[in-house]
Every structure is written in C-alpha cells, then in structure tokens.
PDB file of N, CA and C in Angstrom:
ATOM      1  N   MET A   1      16.239   1.015   9.713  1.00 61.00           N
ATOM      2  CA  MET A   1      14.907   1.285   8.581  1.00 61.00           C
ATOM      3  C   MET A   1      13.664  -0.037   8.855  1.00 61.00           C
ATOM      4  N   SER A   2      12.658   0.492   9.063  1.00 70.00           N
ATOM      5  CA  SER A   2      11.488  -0.447   9.271  1.00 70.00           C
ATOM      6  C   SER A   2      11.258  -1.312   7.735  1.00 70.00           C
ATOM      7  N   ASP A   3      10.799  -2.277   7.899  1.00 71.00           N
ATOM      8  CA  ASP A   3      10.112  -3.002   6.734  1.00 71.00           C
ATOM      9  C   ASP A   3       9.326  -2.201   5.973  1.00 71.00           C
ATOM     10  N   ASN A   4       8.218  -1.293   6.484  1.00 73.00           N
ATOM     11  CA  ASN A   4       7.278  -0.534   6.137  1.00 73.00           C
ATOM     12  C   ASN A   4       7.767   0.396   5.193  1.00 73.00           C
ATOM     13  N   THR A   5       8.852   0.987   5.624  1.00 82.00           N
ATOM     14  CA  THR A   5       9.632   2.251   5.369  1.00 82.00           C
ATOM     15  C   THR A   5      10.162   1.648   4.018  1.00 82.00           C
ATOM     16  N   PHE A   6      10.720   0.668   4.144  1.00 79.00           N
ATOM     17  CA  PHE A   6      11.745   0.220   2.645  1.00 79.00           C
ATOM     18  C   PHE A   6      10.678  -0.046   1.607  1.00 79.00           C
ATOM     19  N   ILE A   7       9.678  -0.941   2.138  1.00 73.00           N
ATOM     20  CA  ILE A   7       8.581  -1.360   1.059  1.00 73.00           C
ATOM     21  C   ILE A   7       8.037   0.122   0.400  1.00 73.00           C
ATOM     22  N   ASN A   8       7.657   0.932   1.142  1.00 75.00           N
ATOM     23  CA  ASN A   8       7.232   2.474   0.770  1.00 75.00           C
ATOM     24  C   ASN A   8       8.255   3.153  -0.438  1.00 75.00           C
ATOM     25  N   GLN A   9       9.621   3.084  -0.086  1.00 82.00           N
ATOM     26  CA  GLN A   9      10.524   3.597  -0.769  1.00 82.00           C
ATOM     27  C   GLN A   9      10.836   2.883  -2.036  1.00 82.00           C
ATOM     28  N   VAL A  10      10.631   1.489  -2.045  1.00 78.00           N
ATOM     29  CA  VAL A  10      10.635   0.592  -3.320  1.00 78.00           C
ATOM     30  C   VAL A  10       9.399   1.021  -4.036  1.00 78.00           C
ATOM     31  N   MET A  11       8.305   0.730  -3.521  1.00 73.00           N
ATOM     32  CA  MET A  11       7.175   1.109  -4.225  1.00 73.00           C
ATOM     33  C   MET A  11       7.311   2.522  -5.091  1.00 73.00           C
ATOM     34  N   ASP A  12       7.651   3.709  -4.134  1.00 77.00           N
ATOM     35  CA  ASP A  12       7.608   4.936  -4.984  1.00 77.00           C
ATOM     36  C   ASP A  12       8.615   4.867  -5.890  1.00 77.00           C
ATOM     37  N   GLY A  13       9.959   4.517  -5.580  1.00 79.00           N
ATOM     38  CA  GLY A  13      10.961   4.294  -6.705  1.00 79.00           C
ATOM     39  C   GLY A  13      10.191   3.959  -7.993  1.00 79.00           C
ATOM     40  N   LEU A  14       9.593   2.366  -7.911  1.00 75.00           N
ATOM     41  CA  LEU A  14       9.054   1.811  -8.845  1.00 75.00           C
ATOM     42  C   LEU A  14       7.961   2.668  -9.623  1.00 75.00           C
ATOM     43  N   LYS A  15       6.925   3.411  -8.803  1.00 74.00           N
ATOM     44  CA  LYS A  15       6.038   4.577  -9.315  1.00 74.00           C
ATOM     45  C   LYS A  15       6.639   5.441 -10.236  1.00 74.00           C
ATOM     46  N   ASP A  16       7.728   6.178  -9.651  1.00 77.00           N
ATOM     47  CA  ASP A  16       8.518   6.818 -10.259  1.00 77.00           C
ATOM     48  C   ASP A  16       9.026   6.904 -11.581  1.00 77.00           C
ATOM     49  N   GLN A  17       9.509   5.706 -11.663  1.00 76.00           N
ATOM     50  CA  GLN A  17      10.005   5.288 -12.850  1.00 76.00           C
ATOM     51  C   GLN A  17       9.190   4.728 -13.787  1.00 76.00           C
ATOM     52  N   GLY A  18       7.966   4.539 -13.592  1.00 70.00           N
ATOM     53  CA  GLY A  18       6.811   4.344 -14.595  1.00 70.00           C
ATOM     54  C   GLY A  18       6.770   2.727 -14.570  1.00 70.00           C
ATOM     55  N   PHE A  19       7.219   1.960 -13.703  1.00 67.00           N
ATOM     56  CA  PHE A  19       7.251   0.251 -13.525  1.00 67.00           C
ATOM     57  C   PHE A  19       5.995  -0.051 -12.906  1.00 67.00           C
ATOM     58  N   LEU A  20       5.415   0.810 -11.919  1.00 60.00           N
ATOM     59  CA  LEU A  20       4.206   0.339 -11.043  1.00 60.00           C
ATOM     60  C   LEU A  20       3.103   0.919 -11.220  1.00 60.00           C
ATOM     61  N   MET A  21       2.139   0.173 -12.276  1.00 65.00           N
ATOM     62  CA  MET A  21       0.758   0.471 -12.343  1.00 65.00           C
ATOM     63  C   MET A  21      -0.042  -0.685 -12.158  1.00 65.00           C
ATOM     64  N   ILE A  22      -1.247  -0.084 -11.617  1.00 71.00           N
ATOM     65  CA  ILE A  22      -2.315  -0.709 -11.346  1.00 71.00           C
ATOM     66  C   ILE A  22      -3.348  -0.739 -12.438  1.00 71.00           C
ATOM     67  N   SER A  23      -3.871  -1.916 -12.952  1.00 71.00           N
ATOM     68  CA  SER A  23      -4.501  -1.771 -14.046  1.00 71.00           C
ATOM     69  C   SER A  23      -6.194  -0.665 -13.749  1.00 71.00           C
ATOM     70  N   ASP A  24      -6.509  -0.445 -14.639  1.00 73.00           N
ATOM     71  CA  ASP A  24      -7.868   0.349 -14.322  1.00 73.00           C
ATOM     72  C   ASP A  24      -8.732  -0.394 -13.879  1.00 73.00           C
ATOM     73  N   ASP A  25      -8.750  -1.450 -14.687  1.00 79.00           N
ATOM     74  CA  ASP A  25     -10.300  -2.540 -14.647  1.00 79.00           C
ATOM     75  C   ASP A  25      -9.966  -2.960 -12.828  1.00 79.00           C
ATOM     76  N   PHE A  26      -8.791  -3.159 -12.264  1.00 82.00           N
ATOM     77  CA  PHE A  26      -8.741  -3.665 -10.970  1.00 82.00           C
ATOM     78  C   PHE A  26      -9.121  -2.342 -10.211  1.00 82.00           C
ATOM     79  N   ILE A  27      -8.887  -1.300 -10.367  1.00 83.00           N
ATOM     80  CA  ILE A  27      -9.049  -0.031  -9.522  1.00 83.00           C
ATOM     81  C   ILE A  27     -10.529   0.310  -9.434  1.00 83.00           C
ATOM     82  N   ASP A  28     -11.092   0.029 -10.630  1.00 86.00           N
ATOM     83  CA  ASP A  28     -12.656   0.321 -10.870  1.00 86.00           C
ATOM     84  C   ASP A  28     -13.554  -0.603  -9.931  1.00 86.00           C
ATOM     85  N   ARG A  29     -13.073  -2.037 -10.097  1.00 89.00           N
ATOM     86  CA  ARG A  29     -13.761  -2.868  -9.209  1.00 89.00           C
ATOM     87  C   ARG A  29     -13.437  -2.683  -8.049  1.00 89.00           C
ATOM     88  N   LEU A  30     -11.998  -2.359  -7.518  1.00 90.00           N
ATOM     89  CA  LEU A  30     -12.098  -1.850  -6.037  1.00 90.00           C
ATOM     90  C   LEU A  30     -13.067  -0.643  -5.514  1.00 90.00           C
ATOM     91  N   ILE A  31     -13.186   0.264  -6.300  1.00 90.00           N
ATOM     92  CA  ILE A  31     -13.817   1.364  -6.171  1.00 90.00           C
ATOM     93  C   ILE A  31     -15.186   0.952  -5.819  1.00 90.00           C
ATOM     94  N   ILE A  32     -15.721   0.354  -6.812  1.00 92.00           N
ATOM     95  CA  ILE A  32     -17.159  -0.244  -6.762  1.00 92.00           C
ATOM     96  C   ILE A  32     -17.318  -0.990  -5.534  1.00 92.00           C
ATOM     97  N   THR A  33     -16.609  -1.856  -5.463  1.00 94.00           N
ATOM     98  CA  THR A  33     -16.745  -2.705  -3.888  1.00 94.00           C
ATOM     99  C   THR A  33     -16.696  -1.878  -2.581  1.00 94.00           C
ATOM    100  N   LEU A  34     -15.811  -1.197  -2.294  1.00 93.00           N
ATOM    101  CA  LEU A  34     -15.668  -0.019  -1.208  1.00 93.00           C
ATOM    102  C   LEU A  34     -16.996   0.868  -0.998  1.00 93.00           C
ATOM    103  N   HIS A  35     -17.577   1.216  -2.451  1.00 93.00           N
ATOM    104  CA  HIS A  35     -18.758   2.133  -2.414  1.00 93.00           C
ATOM    105  C   HIS A  35     -19.917   1.135  -2.081  1.00 93.00           C
ATOM    106  N   ALA A  36     -20.019  -0.006  -2.304  1.00 95.00           N
ATOM    107  CA  ALA A  36     -20.990  -1.081  -2.191  1.00 95.00           C
ATOM    108  C   ALA A  36     -20.871  -1.342  -0.758  1.00 95.00           C
ATOM    109  N   ASN A  37     -19.462  -1.501  -0.006  1.00 95.00           N
ATOM    110  CA  ASN A  37     -19.531  -1.705   1.562  1.00 95.00           C
ATOM    111  C   ASN A  37     -19.806  -0.547   2.203  1.00 95.00           C
ATOM    112  N   VAL A  38     -19.657   0.793   1.676  1.00 94.00           N
ATOM    113  CA  VAL A  38     -20.463   1.855   2.514  1.00 94.00           C
ATOM    114  C   VAL A  38     -21.642   1.971   2.467  1.00 94.00           C
ATOM    115  N   THR A  39     -22.321   1.574   1.404  1.00 95.00           N
ATOM    116  CA  THR A  39     -23.948   1.586   1.293  1.00 95.00           C
ATOM    117  C   THR A  39     -24.326   0.400   2.144  1.00 95.00           C
ATOM    118  N   ALA A  40     -23.802  -0.633   2.102  1.00 95.00           N
ATOM    119  CA  ALA A  40     -24.356  -1.919   3.054  1.00 95.00           C
ATOM    120  C   ALA A  40     -24.181  -1.581   4.408  1.00 95.00           C
ATOM    121  N   ILE A  41     -23.320  -0.905   4.852  1.00 94.00           N
ATOM    122  CA  ILE A  41     -22.869  -0.572   6.201  1.00 94.00           C
ATOM    123  C   ILE A  41     -23.803   0.663   6.738  1.00 94.00           C
ATOM    124  N   ASN A  42     -24.197   1.337   5.920  1.00 94.00           N
ATOM    125  CA  ASN A  42     -25.114   2.698   5.872  1.00 94.00           C
ATOM    126  C   ASN A  42     -26.578   1.948   6.384  1.00 94.00           C
ATOM    127  N   SER A  43     -27.021   0.934   5.715  1.00 95.00           N
ATOM    128  CA  SER A  43     -28.397   0.134   5.630  1.00 95.00           C
ATOM    129  C   SER A  43     -28.449  -0.550   6.943  1.00 95.00           C
ATOM    130  N   LEU A  44     -26.966  -0.755   7.055  1.00 92.00           N
ATOM    131  CA  LEU A  44     -27.094  -1.296   8.783  1.00 92.00           C
ATOM    132  C   LEU A  44     -27.317  -0.461   9.611  1.00 92.00           C
ATOM    133  N   ILE A  45     -26.778   0.785   9.563  1.00 92.00           N
ATOM    134  CA  ILE A  45     -27.100   2.123  10.572  1.00 92.00           C
ATOM    135  C   ILE A  45     -28.423   2.249  10.783  1.00 92.00           C
ATOM    136  N   GLU A  46     -28.927   2.078   9.420  1.00 92.00           N
ATOM    137  CA  GLU A  46     -30.465   2.562   9.471  1.00 92.00           C
ATOM    138  C   GLU A  46     -31.316   1.500  10.249  1.00 92.00           C
ATOM    139  N   MET A  47     -31.029   0.472  10.112  1.00 90.00           N
ATOM    140  CA  MET A  47     -31.420  -0.602  10.614  1.00 90.00           C
ATOM    141  C   MET A  47     -31.328  -0.740  12.347  1.00 90.00           C
ATOM    142  N   VAL A  48     -30.381  -0.464  12.746  1.00 86.00           N
ATOM    143  CA  VAL A  48     -30.073  -0.327  14.041  1.00 86.00           C
ATOM    144  C   VAL A  48     -30.357   0.841  14.794  1.00 86.00           C
ATOM    145  N   GLU A  49     -30.717   2.062  13.904  1.00 87.00           N
ATOM    146  CA  GLU A  49     -31.129   3.150  14.483  1.00 87.00           C
ATOM    147  C   GLU A  49     -32.765   2.738  14.939  1.00 87.00           C
ATOM    148  N   VAL A  50     -33.537   2.197  13.813  1.00 87.00           N
ATOM    149  CA  VAL A  50     -34.784   1.751  13.781  1.00 87.00           C
ATOM    150  C   VAL A  50     -34.977   0.943  15.151  1.00 87.00           C
ATOM    151  N   GLU A  51     -34.062   0.123  15.273  1.00 84.00           N
ATOM    152  CA  GLU A  51     -34.375  -1.177  16.026  1.00 84.00           C
ATOM    153  C   GLU A  51     -33.999  -0.060  17.746  1.00 84.00           C
ATOM    154  N   ASN A  52     -33.675   0.749  17.640  1.00 82.00           N
ATOM    155  CA  ASN A  52     -32.933   1.513  18.795  1.00 82.00           C
ATOM    156  C   ASN A  52     -34.581   2.094  19.276  1.00 82.00           C
ATOM    157  N   LYS A  53     -35.290   2.945  18.081  1.00 83.00           N
ATOM    158  CA  LYS A  53     -36.346   3.628  18.384  1.00 83.00           C
ATOM    159  C   LYS A  53     -37.372   2.781  18.835  1.00 83.00           C
ATOM    160  N   LEU A  54     -37.595   1.326  18.157  1.00 83.00           N
ATOM    161  CA  LEU A  54     -38.405   0.591  18.857  1.00 83.00           C
ATOM    162  C   LEU A  54     -38.204   0.301  20.179  1.00 83.00           C
ATOM    163  N   LEU A  55     -37.050  -0.184  20.518  1.00 81.00           N
ATOM    164  CA  LEU A  55     -36.759  -0.466  21.980  1.00 81.00           C
ATOM    165  C   LEU A  55     -37.278   0.689  22.760  1.00 81.00           C
ATOM    166  N   ALA A  56     -36.578   1.903  22.529  1.00 79.00           N
ATOM    167  CA  ALA A  56     -36.983   3.190  23.372  1.00 79.00           C
ATOM    168  C   ALA A  56     -38.851   3.303  23.475  1.00 79.00           C
ATOM    169  N   PHE A  57     -39.378   3.084  22.360  1.00 81.00           N
ATOM    170  CA  PHE A  57     -40.640   3.049  22.180  1.00 81.00           C
ATOM    171  C   PHE A  57     -41.572   2.021  23.324  1.00 81.00           C
ATOM    172  N   SER A  58     -40.849   0.606  23.008  1.00 79.00           N
ATOM    173  CA  SER A  58     -41.591  -0.268  24.283  1.00 79.00           C
ATOM    174  C   SER A  58     -40.870  -0.030  25.565  1.00 79.00           C
ATOM    175  N   GLY A  59     -40.091   0.896  25.880  1.00 77.00           N
ATOM    176  CA  GLY A  59     -39.615   0.964  27.118  1.00 77.00           C
ATOM    177  C   GLY A  59     -38.350   0.461  27.417  1.00 77.00           C
ATOM    178  N   ALA A  60     -37.748  -0.533  26.860  1.00 69.00           N
ATOM    179  CA  ALA A  60     -36.471  -1.225  26.845  1.00 69.00           C
ATOM    180  C   ALA A  60     -35.320  -0.197  26.529  1.00 69.00           C
ATOM    181  N   LEU A  61     -34.265  -0.488  27.117  1.00 67.00           N
ATOM    182  CA  LEU A  61     -33.199   0.376  27.089  1.00 67.00           C
ATOM    183  C   LEU A  61     -32.494   0.158  25.531  1.00 67.00           C
ATOM    184  N   PRO A  62     -32.280   1.275  24.709  1.00 61.00           N
ATOM    185  CA  PRO A  62     -31.684   1.141  23.272  1.00 61.00           C
ATOM    186  C   PRO A  62     -30.226   0.630  23.886  1.00 61.00           C
ATOM    187  N   THR A  63     -29.579  -0.444  22.958  1.00 64.00           N
ATOM    188  CA  THR A  63     -28.418  -0.934  23.172  1.00 64.00           C
ATOM    189  C   THR A  63     -27.342  -0.679  21.888  1.00 64.00           C
ATOM    190  N   GLY A  64     -28.105  -0.254  21.048  1.00 64.00           N
ATOM    191  CA  GLY A  64     -27.185  -0.181  19.800  1.00 64.00           C
ATOM    192  C   GLY A  64     -26.432   1.368  19.624  1.00 64.00           C
ATOM    193  N   SER A  65     -26.591   2.137  20.437  1.00 74.00           N
ATOM    194  CA  SER A  65     -25.966   3.670  19.983  1.00 74.00           C
ATOM    195  C   SER A  65     -24.550   3.371  19.999  1.00 74.00           C
ATOM    196  N   ARG A  66     -23.868   2.765  20.742  1.00 77.00           N
ATOM    197  CA  ARG A  66     -22.048   2.458  20.422  1.00 77.00           C
ATOM    198  C   ARG A  66     -22.195   1.633  19.097  1.00 77.00           C
ATOM    199  N   GLN A  67     -23.001   0.955  18.707  1.00 80.00           N
ATOM    200  CA  GLN A  67     -22.847   0.330  17.311  1.00 80.00           C
ATOM    201  C   GLN A  67     -23.343   0.946  16.074  1.00 80.00           C
ATOM    202  N   VAL A  68     -24.019   2.196  16.330  1.00 84.00           N
ATOM    203  CA  VAL A  68     -24.358   2.950  15.404  1.00 84.00           C
ATOM    204  C   VAL A  68     -22.902   3.863  15.175  1.00 84.00           C
ATOM    205  N   ASP A  69     -22.424   4.557  16.070  1.00 87.00           N
ATOM    206  CA  ASP A  69     -21.161   5.266  16.311  1.00 87.00           C
ATOM    207  C   ASP A  69     -20.297   4.646  15.387  1.00 87.00           C
ATOM    208  N   SER A  70     -19.643   3.270  15.920  1.00 88.00           N
ATOM    209  CA  SER A  70     -19.044   2.691  15.436  1.00 88.00           C
ATOM    210  C   SER A  70     -19.105   2.433  13.907  1.00 88.00           C
ATOM    211  N   LEU A  71     -20.456   2.097  13.413  1.00 89.00           N
ATOM    212  CA  LEU A  71     -20.509   1.827  12.169  1.00 89.00           C
ATOM    213  C   LEU A  71     -20.470   3.238  11.441  1.00 89.00           C
ATOM    214  N   LYS A  72     -20.286   4.190  11.825  1.00 91.00           N
ATOM    215  CA  LYS A  72     -20.511   5.272  11.016  1.00 91.00           C
ATOM    216  C   LYS A  72     -19.232   5.569  10.963  1.00 91.00           C
ATOM    217  N   GLY A  73     -18.607   5.459  11.856  1.00 92.00           N
ATOM    218  CA  GLY A  73     -16.838   5.790  11.839  1.00 92.00           C
ATOM    219  C   GLY A  73     -16.525   4.821  10.470  1.00 92.00           C
ATOM    220  N   LEU A  74     -16.753   3.393  10.545  1.00 91.00           N
ATOM    221  CA  LEU A  74     -16.249   2.449   9.669  1.00 91.00           C
ATOM    222  C   LEU A  74     -16.452   2.864   8.509  1.00 91.00           C
ATOM    223  N   SER A  75     -17.815   3.329   8.187  1.00 92.00           N
ATOM    224  CA  SER A  75     -18.278   3.789   6.938  1.00 92.00           C
ATOM    225  C   SER A  75     -17.584   5.017   6.213  1.00 92.00           C
ATOM    226  N   THR A  76     -17.217   5.768   7.036  1.00 92.00           N
ATOM    227  CA  THR A  76     -16.459   7.109   6.835  1.00 92.00           C
ATOM    228  C   THR A  76     -15.065   6.572   6.339  1.00 92.00           C
ATOM    229  N   ARG A  77     -14.478   6.007   7.344  1.00 92.00           N
ATOM    230  CA  ARG A  77     -13.116   5.329   6.883  1.00 92.00           C
ATOM    231  C   ARG A  77     -13.121   4.636   5.421  1.00 92.00           C
ATOM    232  N   ILE A  78     -13.916   3.971   5.048  1.00 92.00           N
ATOM    233  CA  ILE A  78     -14.299   3.139   3.697  1.00 92.00           C
ATOM    234  C   ILE A  78     -14.386   4.059   2.829  1.00 92.00           C
ATOM    235  N   ALA A  79     -15.214   5.173   3.235  1.00 91.00           N
ATOM    236  CA  ALA A  79     -15.341   6.100   2.135  1.00 91.00           C
ATOM    237  C   ALA A  79     -14.156   6.649   1.696  1.00 91.00           C
ATOM    238  N   GLU A  80     -13.293   7.141   2.780  1.00 91.00           N
ATOM    239  CA  GLU A  80     -12.140   7.803   2.494  1.00 91.00           C
ATOM    240  C   GLU A  80     -10.869   6.955   1.628  1.00 91.00           C
ATOM    241  N   ILE A  81     -11.071   5.842   1.998  1.00 90.00           N
ATOM    242  CA  ILE A  81     -10.183   4.846   1.313  1.00 90.00           C
ATOM    243  C   ILE A  81     -10.369   4.923  -0.085  1.00 90.00           C
ATOM    244  N   ALA A  82     -11.949   4.679  -0.422  1.00 89.00           N
ATOM    245  CA  ALA A  82     -12.421   4.880  -1.736  1.00 89.00           C
ATOM    246  C   ALA A  82     -11.995   6.172  -2.608  1.00 89.00           C
ATOM    247  N   PHE A  83     -12.108   7.030  -1.893  1.00 89.00           N
ATOM    248  CA  PHE A  83     -11.838   8.343  -2.673  1.00 89.00           C
ATOM    249  C   PHE A  83     -10.349   8.484  -2.926  1.00 89.00           C
ATOM    250  N   ASN A  84      -9.451   7.636  -1.677  1.00 88.00           N
ATOM    251  CA  ASN A  84      -8.085   7.841  -2.215  1.00 88.00           C
ATOM    252  C   ASN A  84      -7.649   6.882  -3.351  1.00 88.00           C
ATOM    253  N   VAL A  85      -8.543   5.913  -3.356  1.00 86.00           N
ATOM    254  CA  VAL A  85      -8.112   4.954  -4.579  1.00 86.00           C
ATOM    255  C   VAL A  85      -8.328   5.821  -5.786  1.00 86.00           C
ATOM    256  N   GLU A  86      -9.609   6.356  -5.939  1.00 86.00           N
ATOM    257  CA  GLU A  86      -9.831   7.270  -7.058  1.00 86.00           C
ATOM    258  C   GLU A  86      -8.929   8.363  -7.205  1.00 86.00           C
ATOM    259  N   ASP A  87      -8.414   8.934  -6.422  1.00 85.00           N
ATOM    260  CA  ASP A  87      -7.206   9.782  -6.755  1.00 85.00           C
ATOM    261  C   ASP A  87      -5.840   9.144  -7.274  1.00 85.00           C
ATOM    262  N   VAL A  88      -5.668   8.062  -6.814  1.00 78.00           N
ATOM    263  CA  VAL A  88      -4.508   7.179  -7.712  1.00 78.00           C
ATOM    264  C   VAL A  88      -4.898   6.742  -8.751  1.00 78.00           C
ATOM    265  N   ARG A  89      -6.113   6.408  -9.289  1.00 78.00           N
ATOM    266  CA  ARG A  89      -6.455   5.948 -10.606  1.00 78.00           C
ATOM    267  C   ARG A  89      -6.485   7.255 -11.355  1.00 78.00           C
ATOM    268  N   ASN A  90      -6.906   8.510 -11.003  1.00 80.00           N
ATOM    269  CA  ASN A  90      -6.687   9.487 -11.989  1.00 80.00           C
ATOM    270  C   ASN A  90      -5.389  10.074 -12.088  1.00 80.00           C
ATOM    271  N   GLU A  91      -4.626   9.835 -10.849  1.00 76.00           N
ATOM    272  CA  GLU A  91      -3.222  10.045 -11.491  1.00 76.00           C
ATOM    273  C   GLU A  91      -2.371   9.083 -12.382  1.00 76.00           C
ATOM    274  N   GLN A  92      -2.736   7.863 -12.403  1.00 68.00           N
ATOM    275  CA  GLN A  92      -2.332   7.061 -13.502  1.00 68.00           C
ATOM    276  C   GLN A  92      -2.738   7.456 -14.680  1.00 68.00           C
ATOM    277  N   ARG A  93      -3.664   8.014 -14.743  1.00 65.00           N
ATOM    278  CA  ARG A  93      -4.498   8.367 -16.350  1.00 65.00           C
ATOM    279  C   ARG A  93      -3.667   9.743 -16.746  1.00 65.00           C
TER     280      ARG A  93
END
C-alpha cells in the first residue's frame, strides 16, 4: 500500500466519523484566492494575446501562442480546483 493510499484511507475514515472538518473561514479564503488567481491569469492571457497581435502587426513573429495555451490550461485547472473546494464546503454544511 502506498503512502498516498494509506493517507487517503485515514482521511476518509476521519471524515466518515465526523472528526475531520475544515473551517468554513479557511475554505472561503481558499476559494477567494483560487478565483483571484484565475482572474490574474486571465488578465495575463489577454496581455499576451495583445502582445501577439502587436508583434504580428509589426511583422515580427508572435512568440506567445504556446504561452497562451499553457496559461489557459492552468486557469482551467485552478478553476476546477476552486469548484471542487466549493463542493467540499457544501458537503460539510
């Protein structure tokens, strides 16, 4: 049995017994932080896209298309984490 499997079993057992509760305040702050990160990343995506347009307009080759794809993926994953945390909060209530 791997360490992660054991830890997950212990955490699930504690949760099932009602001993493992994360404070609502912590969860709320975590959700706010995650959504703020998504907003910041989305702003960065917009900046890179504008930079790419300016480079294309001036005849230079845009170099940020891979950055945009990577940032979009990161933003999506962070948003998914935020929604999962919200689900955990809702289950605890």
